[in-house]
Structure formats: structure tokens, C-alpha cells
Amino acid sequence: EEHHRSARRPQKGQRRFSTTPAPVEEAPKGKPVPAWQQDSKEAASIYDVVADKDGHAMLLPLSGGEAKAVADMPENEPVTIRVFRFFEDKADEKRIWERELRNVNSGSLQWLLVHLAPKMHSVSGAKYGKWFTAHHVRVLPKHLTSGYFMCEEGACPLAKTFGATTSAVKSLVSGEKLDTGYFWFASPDRHGDGPSHKDVADDECLEQHGWQHLGRQGLFDGDLFLAKLTRTGSTSEATMSQVLRDLSPEN
């Protein structure tokens, strides 16, 4: 089983990163600014990663409309995607690795439901915590099919660039399978044991590590999200996006 653990605090005497840049809430001036308001015109160029029936990655605009096959997109033209990150300790959302998505795993839109609901990813649900944040990152389409590596203890030693599961994960703990599936991602900020990239919001991070952090939204309560979604009677990706749009952050 692939793991999706929350990043843990470094032990005494250890450093999680070789540099300690200030947290980045939004991209600096001159960088692309994410549209957190999903009904804005900019949302047409921001995507959720979804899957077709064969598990291939598709990009679905946050504003709605037709999904585009990743395989049909120029592999070296950056796109902006939305990813979701869970953690157990609410206070961890202030940690730099959570605020900037450094050396951690995250998941696609469908991962929200699969992780939170009982008898899907785990028997009880919310195995890696109920709190979550949403992040916008620029990536190269080729990295959405380049393979996924588990991050542990704040490091992704095997991941050379941003990566994703090569096909959607469909299997559930119940033994059933999803019709389409979800994706996991890895966002390393360094190569092997080298130094951490100083500013993951700059263009150089995209060039060297295959991703660029544009901003974050949250903290969100997963229990509240799941309750609101359940009341709709639908688990479609369009419905999940609508519930997210109406969900108020905790901070």
C-alpha cells in the first residue's frame, strides 16, 4: 500500500530543511496569482486532476466544462492544478512544509472523499487526519504521469521532480473499486540529500523540481466537508467542487 502520512516534526537536533525561507501565502509580485474564488474568470485556467474510466489523468477546469486529457497536452507547457493535503495535528498548518507543500504527499479532488469516508481508503476513515488545505501549484504535464514516490519524515529522497501516480488508484479497503479513481502527488524541494530550494514560489523551482507553489487555502474541517457532501446525495467531482466553494476555512 502506498502511504500518505502527515509530515512529522523533526527530532531534537535535526533539521527538516537545509534552508528556512519565510512562509508563502501567495505568489510574489510578477508571479501568477491563484484564483481561490472558483467562480472567477481565472478559474478556467486552473484544474483539478481527475481520471477517465481507464484511469488516465485528465484536467478538469475549476470553472466547469470539458476535461482535457493530459496525454494530449504539450508536456513542457506549465499548467496550474489544485491539490489537497491532509494532516492530523491542526497546529501543523502553520509549519513551513505544510504552508509551502515542501517534501510532502498530496492528493487529487477524489482523494478528499476516499480519504475521509469510512470503508474506502481505511476502515474508519480519515487515516491521516481530518484537517486539510488546498494548494495551487504550477506543474509540467509530463510530471503528471512520471510516477509517484512516498515522502516520509519531510524528505522525498527518491523523487527527482514533482510526480504523480501513473494511473488513478481505484482499489478500496472494502474490496470494491472506484469507477475512475484518484491520484497522489509528491512535491520535493531538493535533489537527494542536497539543499532545499530557497523559494518554492519562483520560476527556478519549476525548472529544477517540476513544480511551483502559487498559494494555499484553508484550514478546512474534513468532517464538515464530508457532512455537507453527504447531504447533497452526490459524490461527483462537480458536487465536491461546489461544496468546497461554499466551505468556510477555519482560519
mmCIF file of C-alpha atoms in Angstrom:
data_model
loop_
_atom_site.group_PDB
_atom_site.id
_atom_site.type_symbol
_atom_site.label_atom_id
_atom_site.label_comp_id
_atom_site.label_asym_id
_atom_site.label_seq_id
_atom_site.Cartn_x
_atom_site.Cartn_y
_atom_site.Cartn_z
ATOM 1 C CA GLU A 1 0.000 0.000 0.000
ATOM 2 C CA GLU A 2 1.220 3.499 -0.789
ATOM 3 C CA HIS A 3 1.396 5.732 2.274
ATOM 4 C CA HIS A 4 0.253 9.294 2.638
ATOM 5 C CA ARG A 5 1.489 10.200 6.094
ATOM 6 C CA SER A 6 1.439 13.644 7.610
ATOM 7 C CA ALA A 7 4.871 15.226 7.880
ATOM 8 C CA ARG A 8 6.249 14.781 11.373
ATOM 9 C CA ARG A 9 8.170 17.308 13.408
ATOM 10 C CA PRO A 10 11.964 16.917 13.301
ATOM 11 C CA GLN A 11 13.541 15.326 16.340
ATOM 12 C CA LYS A 12 15.721 17.448 18.558
ATOM 13 C CA GLY A 13 18.987 18.257 16.852
ATOM 14 C CA GLN A 14 17.623 17.521 13.379
ATOM 15 C CA ARG A 15 16.634 19.953 10.643
ATOM 16 C CA ARG A 16 13.868 19.235 8.203
ATOM 17 C CA PHE A 17 15.287 21.623 5.603
ATOM 18 C CA SER A 18 18.710 22.975 4.877
ATOM 19 C CA THR A 19 17.218 26.462 4.414
ATOM 20 C CA THR A 20 14.346 28.152 6.216
ATOM 21 C CA PRO A 21 12.540 30.559 3.876
ATOM 22 C CA ALA A 22 9.583 32.547 5.114
ATOM 23 C CA PRO A 23 6.104 31.060 4.555
ATOM 24 C CA VAL A 24 4.492 31.952 1.246
ATOM 25 C CA GLU A 25 0.763 32.601 1.226
ATOM 26 C CA GLU A 26 0.578 33.862 -2.348
ATOM 27 C CA ALA A 27 2.983 34.194 -5.230
ATOM 28 C CA PRO A 28 5.253 37.262 -5.123
ATOM 29 C CA LYS A 29 4.684 40.182 -7.469
ATOM 30 C CA GLY A 30 5.246 39.231 -11.055
ATOM 31 C CA LYS A 31 4.289 35.573 -10.439
ATOM 32 C CA PRO A 32 0.935 34.017 -11.427
ATOM 33 C CA VAL A 33 -1.698 34.672 -8.752
ATOM 34 C CA PRO A 34 -4.073 31.786 -7.976
ATOM 35 C CA ALA A 35 -7.817 32.320 -8.171
ATOM 36 C CA TRP A 36 -9.172 30.986 -4.919
ATOM 37 C CA GLN A 37 -12.590 32.265 -5.840
ATOM 38 C CA GLN A 38 -13.587 29.372 -8.052
ATOM 39 C CA ASP A 39 -16.308 31.307 -9.888
ATOM 40 C CA SER A 40 -13.806 33.913 -11.132
ATOM 41 C CA LYS A 41 -12.714 34.037 -14.751
ATOM 42 C CA GLU A 42 -9.196 32.915 -13.791
ATOM 43 C CA ALA A 43 -10.587 29.582 -12.598
ATOM 44 C CA ALA A 44 -10.914 28.479 -16.226
ATOM 45 C CA SER A 45 -7.128 28.057 -16.327
ATOM 46 C CA ILE A 46 -6.862 26.176 -13.015
ATOM 47 C CA TYR A 47 -7.569 22.457 -12.980
ATOM 48 C CA ASP A 48 -8.410 19.521 -10.775
ATOM 49 C CA VAL A 49 -6.687 16.298 -11.783
ATOM 50 C CA VAL A 50 -9.386 13.704 -12.428
ATOM 51 C CA ALA A 51 -9.420 10.316 -14.146
ATOM 52 C CA ASP A 52 -11.242 8.775 -17.086
ATOM 53 C CA LYS A 53 -12.680 5.254 -16.947
ATOM 54 C CA ASP A 54 -9.287 3.781 -17.832
ATOM 55 C CA GLY A 55 -7.516 5.660 -15.033
ATOM 56 C CA HIS A 56 -5.760 8.152 -17.292
ATOM 57 C CA ALA A 57 -5.159 11.651 -15.941
ATOM 58 C CA MET A 58 -7.490 14.411 -17.121
ATOM 59 C CA LEU A 59 -7.557 18.113 -16.258
ATOM 60 C CA LEU A 60 -10.967 19.487 -15.244
ATOM 61 C CA PRO A 61 -11.294 23.313 -15.079
ATOM 62 C CA LEU A 62 -12.410 24.578 -11.676
ATOM 63 C CA SER A 63 -14.915 26.746 -13.518
ATOM 64 C CA GLY A 64 -16.521 23.651 -15.068
ATOM 65 C CA GLY A 65 -16.613 22.441 -18.642
ATOM 66 C CA GLU A 66 -14.913 19.625 -20.502
ATOM 67 C CA ALA A 67 -11.932 17.783 -19.055
ATOM 68 C CA LYS A 68 -8.744 17.663 -21.125
ATOM 69 C CA ALA A 69 -6.578 14.579 -21.429
ATOM 70 C CA VAL A 70 -3.099 15.173 -20.012
ATOM 71 C CA ALA A 71 -1.692 12.964 -22.768
ATOM 72 C CA ASP A 72 -2.950 15.448 -25.374
ATOM 73 C CA MET A 73 -1.308 18.475 -23.776
ATOM 74 C CA PRO A 74 2.166 19.842 -24.609
ATOM 75 C CA GLU A 75 4.309 18.164 -21.962
ATOM 76 C CA ASN A 76 6.526 21.191 -21.309
ATOM 77 C CA GLU A 77 3.867 23.927 -21.122
ATOM 78 C CA PRO A 78 3.039 24.553 -17.436
ATOM 79 C CA VAL A 79 -0.489 24.130 -16.117
ATOM 80 C CA THR A 80 -1.907 25.116 -12.733
ATOM 81 C CA ILE A 81 -3.547 22.357 -10.695
ATOM 82 C CA ARG A 82 -5.255 22.133 -7.323
ATOM 83 C CA VAL A 83 -4.052 19.527 -4.815
ATOM 84 C CA PHE A 84 -5.172 18.638 -1.300
ATOM 85 C CA ARG A 85 -3.089 17.933 1.768
ATOM 86 C CA PHE A 86 -4.320 16.186 4.968
ATOM 87 C CA PHE A 87 -2.740 16.238 8.429
ATOM 88 C CA GLU A 88 -3.673 15.129 11.926
ATOM 89 C CA ASP A 89 -2.448 17.983 14.105
ATOM 90 C CA LYS A 90 -4.360 21.195 13.430
ATOM 91 C CA ALA A 91 -1.363 23.247 14.587
ATOM 92 C CA ASP A 92 0.780 21.753 11.813
ATOM 93 C CA GLU A 93 -0.880 24.003 9.228
ATOM 94 C CA LYS A 94 1.466 26.740 10.424
ATOM 95 C CA ARG A 95 4.559 24.645 9.686
ATOM 96 C CA ILE A 96 6.521 25.706 6.642
ATOM 97 C CA TRP A 97 6.349 22.291 4.982
ATOM 98 C CA GLU A 98 2.541 22.401 5.198
ATOM 99 C CA ARG A 99 2.248 26.026 4.100
ATOM 100 C CA GLU A 100 4.542 25.539 1.101
ATOM 101 C CA LEU A 101 3.911 21.852 0.311
ATOM 102 C CA ARG A 102 7.598 21.011 0.749
ATOM 103 C CA ASN A 103 8.568 17.332 0.608
ATOM 104 C CA VAL A 104 5.072 16.050 1.301
ATOM 105 C CA ASN A 105 2.428 13.990 -0.460
ATOM 106 C CA SER A 106 -0.917 15.389 -1.514
ATOM 107 C CA GLY A 107 -3.900 14.131 -3.470
ATOM 108 C CA SER A 108 -6.451 14.971 -6.129
ATOM 109 C CA LEU A 109 -10.072 16.054 -5.699
ATOM 110 C CA GLN A 110 -11.414 12.490 -5.467
ATOM 111 C CA TRP A 111 -8.887 11.799 -2.686
ATOM 112 C CA LEU A 112 -10.902 14.089 -0.392
ATOM 113 C CA LEU A 113 -13.850 11.707 -0.363
ATOM 114 C CA VAL A 114 -11.822 8.484 -0.440
ATOM 115 C CA HIS A 115 -9.647 9.528 2.482
ATOM 116 C CA LEU A 116 -12.415 10.911 4.696
ATOM 117 C CA ALA A 117 -15.214 8.372 4.205
ATOM 118 C CA PRO A 118 -15.191 5.101 6.177
ATOM 119 C CA LYS A 119 -14.543 1.828 4.319
ATOM 120 C CA MET A 120 -12.866 3.500 1.363
ATOM 121 C CA HIS A 121 -9.153 4.157 1.938
ATOM 122 C CA SER A 122 -9.363 2.959 5.559
ATOM 123 C CA VAL A 123 -11.966 1.196 7.677
ATOM 124 C CA SER A 124 -12.667 4.166 9.966
ATOM 125 C CA GLY A 125 -11.840 6.945 7.502
ATOM 126 C CA ALA A 126 -9.532 9.957 7.877
ATOM 127 C CA LYS A 127 -6.452 7.767 8.459
ATOM 128 C CA TYR A 128 -4.054 10.694 8.048
ATOM 129 C CA GLY A 129 -6.178 13.292 9.812
ATOM 130 C CA LYS A 130 -9.366 15.248 9.164
ATOM 131 C CA TRP A 131 -7.817 18.688 8.597
ATOM 132 C CA PHE A 132 -6.887 19.679 5.078
ATOM 133 C CA THR A 133 -5.654 22.541 2.937
ATOM 134 C CA ALA A 134 -5.905 23.167 -0.796
ATOM 135 C CA HIS A 135 -2.884 24.320 -2.784
ATOM 136 C CA HIS A 136 -2.412 25.660 -6.293
ATOM 137 C CA VAL A 137 0.784 24.572 -7.996
ATOM 138 C CA ARG A 138 2.174 25.009 -11.488
ATOM 139 C CA VAL A 139 3.498 21.787 -12.956
ATOM 140 C CA LEU A 140 4.617 20.432 -16.291
ATOM 141 C CA PRO A 141 2.061 17.969 -17.728
ATOM 142 C CA LYS A 142 4.783 15.364 -18.250
ATOM 143 C CA HIS A 143 5.205 15.131 -14.467
ATOM 144 C CA LEU A 144 1.553 14.159 -14.021
ATOM 145 C CA THR A 145 2.447 10.767 -15.477
ATOM 146 C CA SER A 146 6.050 10.497 -14.282
ATOM 147 C CA GLY A 147 5.461 8.300 -11.237
ATOM 148 C CA TYR A 148 4.842 8.787 -7.512
ATOM 149 C CA PHE A 149 7.178 8.417 -4.558
ATOM 150 C CA MET A 150 6.273 8.377 -0.884
ATOM 151 C CA CYS A 151 7.553 11.257 1.218
ATOM 152 C CA GLU A 152 8.487 10.432 4.803
ATOM 153 C CA GLU A 153 9.921 12.474 7.662
ATOM 154 C CA GLY A 154 9.942 15.585 5.487
ATOM 155 C CA ALA A 155 12.026 14.096 2.679
ATOM 156 C CA CYS A 156 11.428 12.665 -0.792
ATOM 157 C CA PRO A 157 14.829 11.085 -1.473
ATOM 158 C CA LEU A 158 13.663 9.071 -4.494
ATOM 159 C CA ALA A 159 11.629 11.820 -6.153
ATOM 160 C CA LYS A 160 13.693 13.880 -8.615
ATOM 161 C CA THR A 161 10.768 16.114 -9.603
ATOM 162 C CA PHE A 162 7.085 16.609 -8.904
ATOM 163 C CA GLY A 163 5.389 13.280 -9.544
ATOM 164 C CA ALA A 164 2.005 11.587 -9.622
ATOM 165 C CA THR A 165 0.665 8.052 -9.637
ATOM 166 C CA THR A 166 0.932 6.934 -13.262
ATOM 167 C CA SER A 167 -2.709 5.833 -13.288
ATOM 168 C CA ALA A 168 -5.618 6.507 -10.957
ATOM 169 C CA VAL A 169 -5.881 4.458 -7.758
ATOM 170 C CA LYS A 170 -9.213 2.600 -7.810
ATOM 171 C CA SER A 171 -8.970 -0.069 -5.100
ATOM 172 C CA LEU A 172 -10.794 0.435 -1.796
ATOM 173 C CA VAL A 173 -10.245 -1.262 1.552
ATOM 174 C CA SER A 174 -13.700 -2.831 1.186
ATOM 175 C CA GLY A 175 -12.512 -4.748 -1.864
ATOM 176 C CA GLU A 176 -14.652 -2.675 -4.196
ATOM 177 C CA LYS A 177 -13.248 -0.461 -6.937
ATOM 178 C CA LEU A 178 -13.958 3.120 -7.926
ATOM 179 C CA ASP A 179 -15.233 3.812 -11.420
ATOM 180 C CA THR A 180 -12.489 6.337 -12.091
ATOM 181 C CA GLY A 181 -10.118 6.792 -9.134
ATOM 182 C CA TYR A 182 -7.823 9.350 -7.549
ATOM 183 C CA PHE A 183 -4.199 10.468 -7.792
ATOM 184 C CA TRP A 184 -1.416 11.028 -5.281
ATOM 185 C CA PHE A 185 1.354 13.572 -5.758
ATOM 186 C CA ALA A 186 4.845 14.247 -4.410
ATOM 187 C CA SER A 187 6.435 17.713 -4.303
ATOM 188 C CA PRO A 188 10.168 17.520 -3.476
ATOM 189 C CA ASP A 189 12.093 20.738 -2.903
ATOM 190 C CA ARG A 190 15.592 19.290 -3.330
ATOM 191 C CA HIS A 191 17.590 16.615 -5.131
ATOM 192 C CA GLY A 192 18.537 13.708 -2.908
ATOM 193 C CA ASP A 193 20.398 14.968 0.162
ATOM 194 C CA GLY A 194 21.100 18.361 -1.395
ATOM 195 C CA PRO A 195 19.933 21.721 -0.062
ATOM 196 C CA SER A 196 16.265 22.685 -0.104
ATOM 197 C CA HIS A 197 15.172 25.150 -2.746
ATOM 198 C CA LYS A 198 15.041 28.588 -1.134
ATOM 199 C CA ASP A 199 11.790 29.852 -2.660
ATOM 200 C CA VAL A 200 9.333 27.270 -3.993
ATOM 201 C CA ALA A 201 7.239 30.104 -5.461
ATOM 202 C CA ASP A 202 9.887 31.116 -8.009
ATOM 203 C CA ASP A 203 10.265 30.032 -11.634
ATOM 204 C CA GLU A 204 13.525 28.254 -10.850
ATOM 205 C CA CYS A 205 11.675 25.746 -8.669
ATOM 206 C CA LEU A 206 9.510 24.853 -11.663
ATOM 207 C CA GLU A 207 12.599 24.408 -13.824
ATOM 208 C CA GLN A 208 14.594 22.380 -11.302
ATOM 209 C CA HIS A 209 11.920 20.430 -9.436
ATOM 210 C CA GLY A 210 8.971 20.410 -11.830
ATOM 211 C CA TRP A 211 6.583 22.439 -9.660
ATOM 212 C CA GLN A 212 5.983 25.967 -8.401
ATOM 213 C CA HIS A 213 3.866 26.836 -5.356
ATOM 214 C CA LEU A 214 1.339 29.578 -6.063
ATOM 215 C CA GLY A 215 -0.802 29.691 -2.930
ATOM 216 C CA ARG A 216 -2.894 27.847 -0.394
ATOM 217 C CA GLN A 217 -6.401 27.904 1.057
ATOM 218 C CA GLY A 218 -7.637 26.580 4.378
ATOM 219 C CA LEU A 219 -7.545 25.223 7.027
ATOM 220 C CA PHE A 220 -10.682 23.142 6.337
ATOM 221 C CA ASP A 221 -12.535 20.700 8.570
ATOM 222 C CA GLY A 222 -12.861 17.365 6.771
ATOM 223 C CA ASP A 223 -15.789 16.251 8.937
ATOM 224 C CA LEU A 224 -17.730 19.329 7.884
ATOM 225 C CA PHE A 225 -16.848 18.807 4.222
ATOM 226 C CA LEU A 226 -17.977 15.172 4.334
ATOM 227 C CA ALA A 227 -21.232 16.061 6.130
ATOM 228 C CA LYS A 228 -22.082 18.752 3.561
ATOM 229 C CA LEU A 229 -21.218 16.420 0.688
ATOM 230 C CA THR A 230 -23.345 13.610 2.151
ATOM 231 C CA ARG A 231 -26.355 15.932 2.377
ATOM 232 C CA THR A 232 -26.175 16.599 -1.362
ATOM 233 C CA GLY A 233 -26.707 12.923 -2.152
ATOM 234 C CA SER A 234 -23.969 13.088 -4.802
ATOM 235 C CA THR A 235 -20.269 12.253 -4.859
ATOM 236 C CA SER A 236 -19.479 13.642 -8.303
ATOM 237 C CA GLU A 237 -16.415 15.806 -8.755
ATOM 238 C CA ALA A 238 -18.632 18.735 -9.760
ATOM 239 C CA THR A 239 -20.541 18.419 -6.471
ATOM 240 C CA MET A 240 -17.327 18.188 -4.449
ATOM 241 C CA SER A 241 -16.089 21.377 -6.109
ATOM 242 C CA GLN A 242 -19.335 23.127 -5.242
ATOM 243 C CA VAL A 243 -19.139 22.009 -1.599
ATOM 244 C CA LEU A 244 -15.562 23.280 -1.431
ATOM 245 C CA ARG A 245 -16.655 26.590 -2.909
ATOM 246 C CA ASP A 246 -19.213 27.009 -0.117
ATOM 247 C CA LEU A 247 -16.952 25.745 2.688
ATOM 248 C CA SER A 248 -15.577 28.381 5.042
ATOM 249 C CA PRO A 249 -11.978 27.980 6.223
ATOM 250 C CA GLU A 250 -11.209 27.594 9.916
ATOM 251 C CA ASN A 251 -8.710 30.459 9.903
#
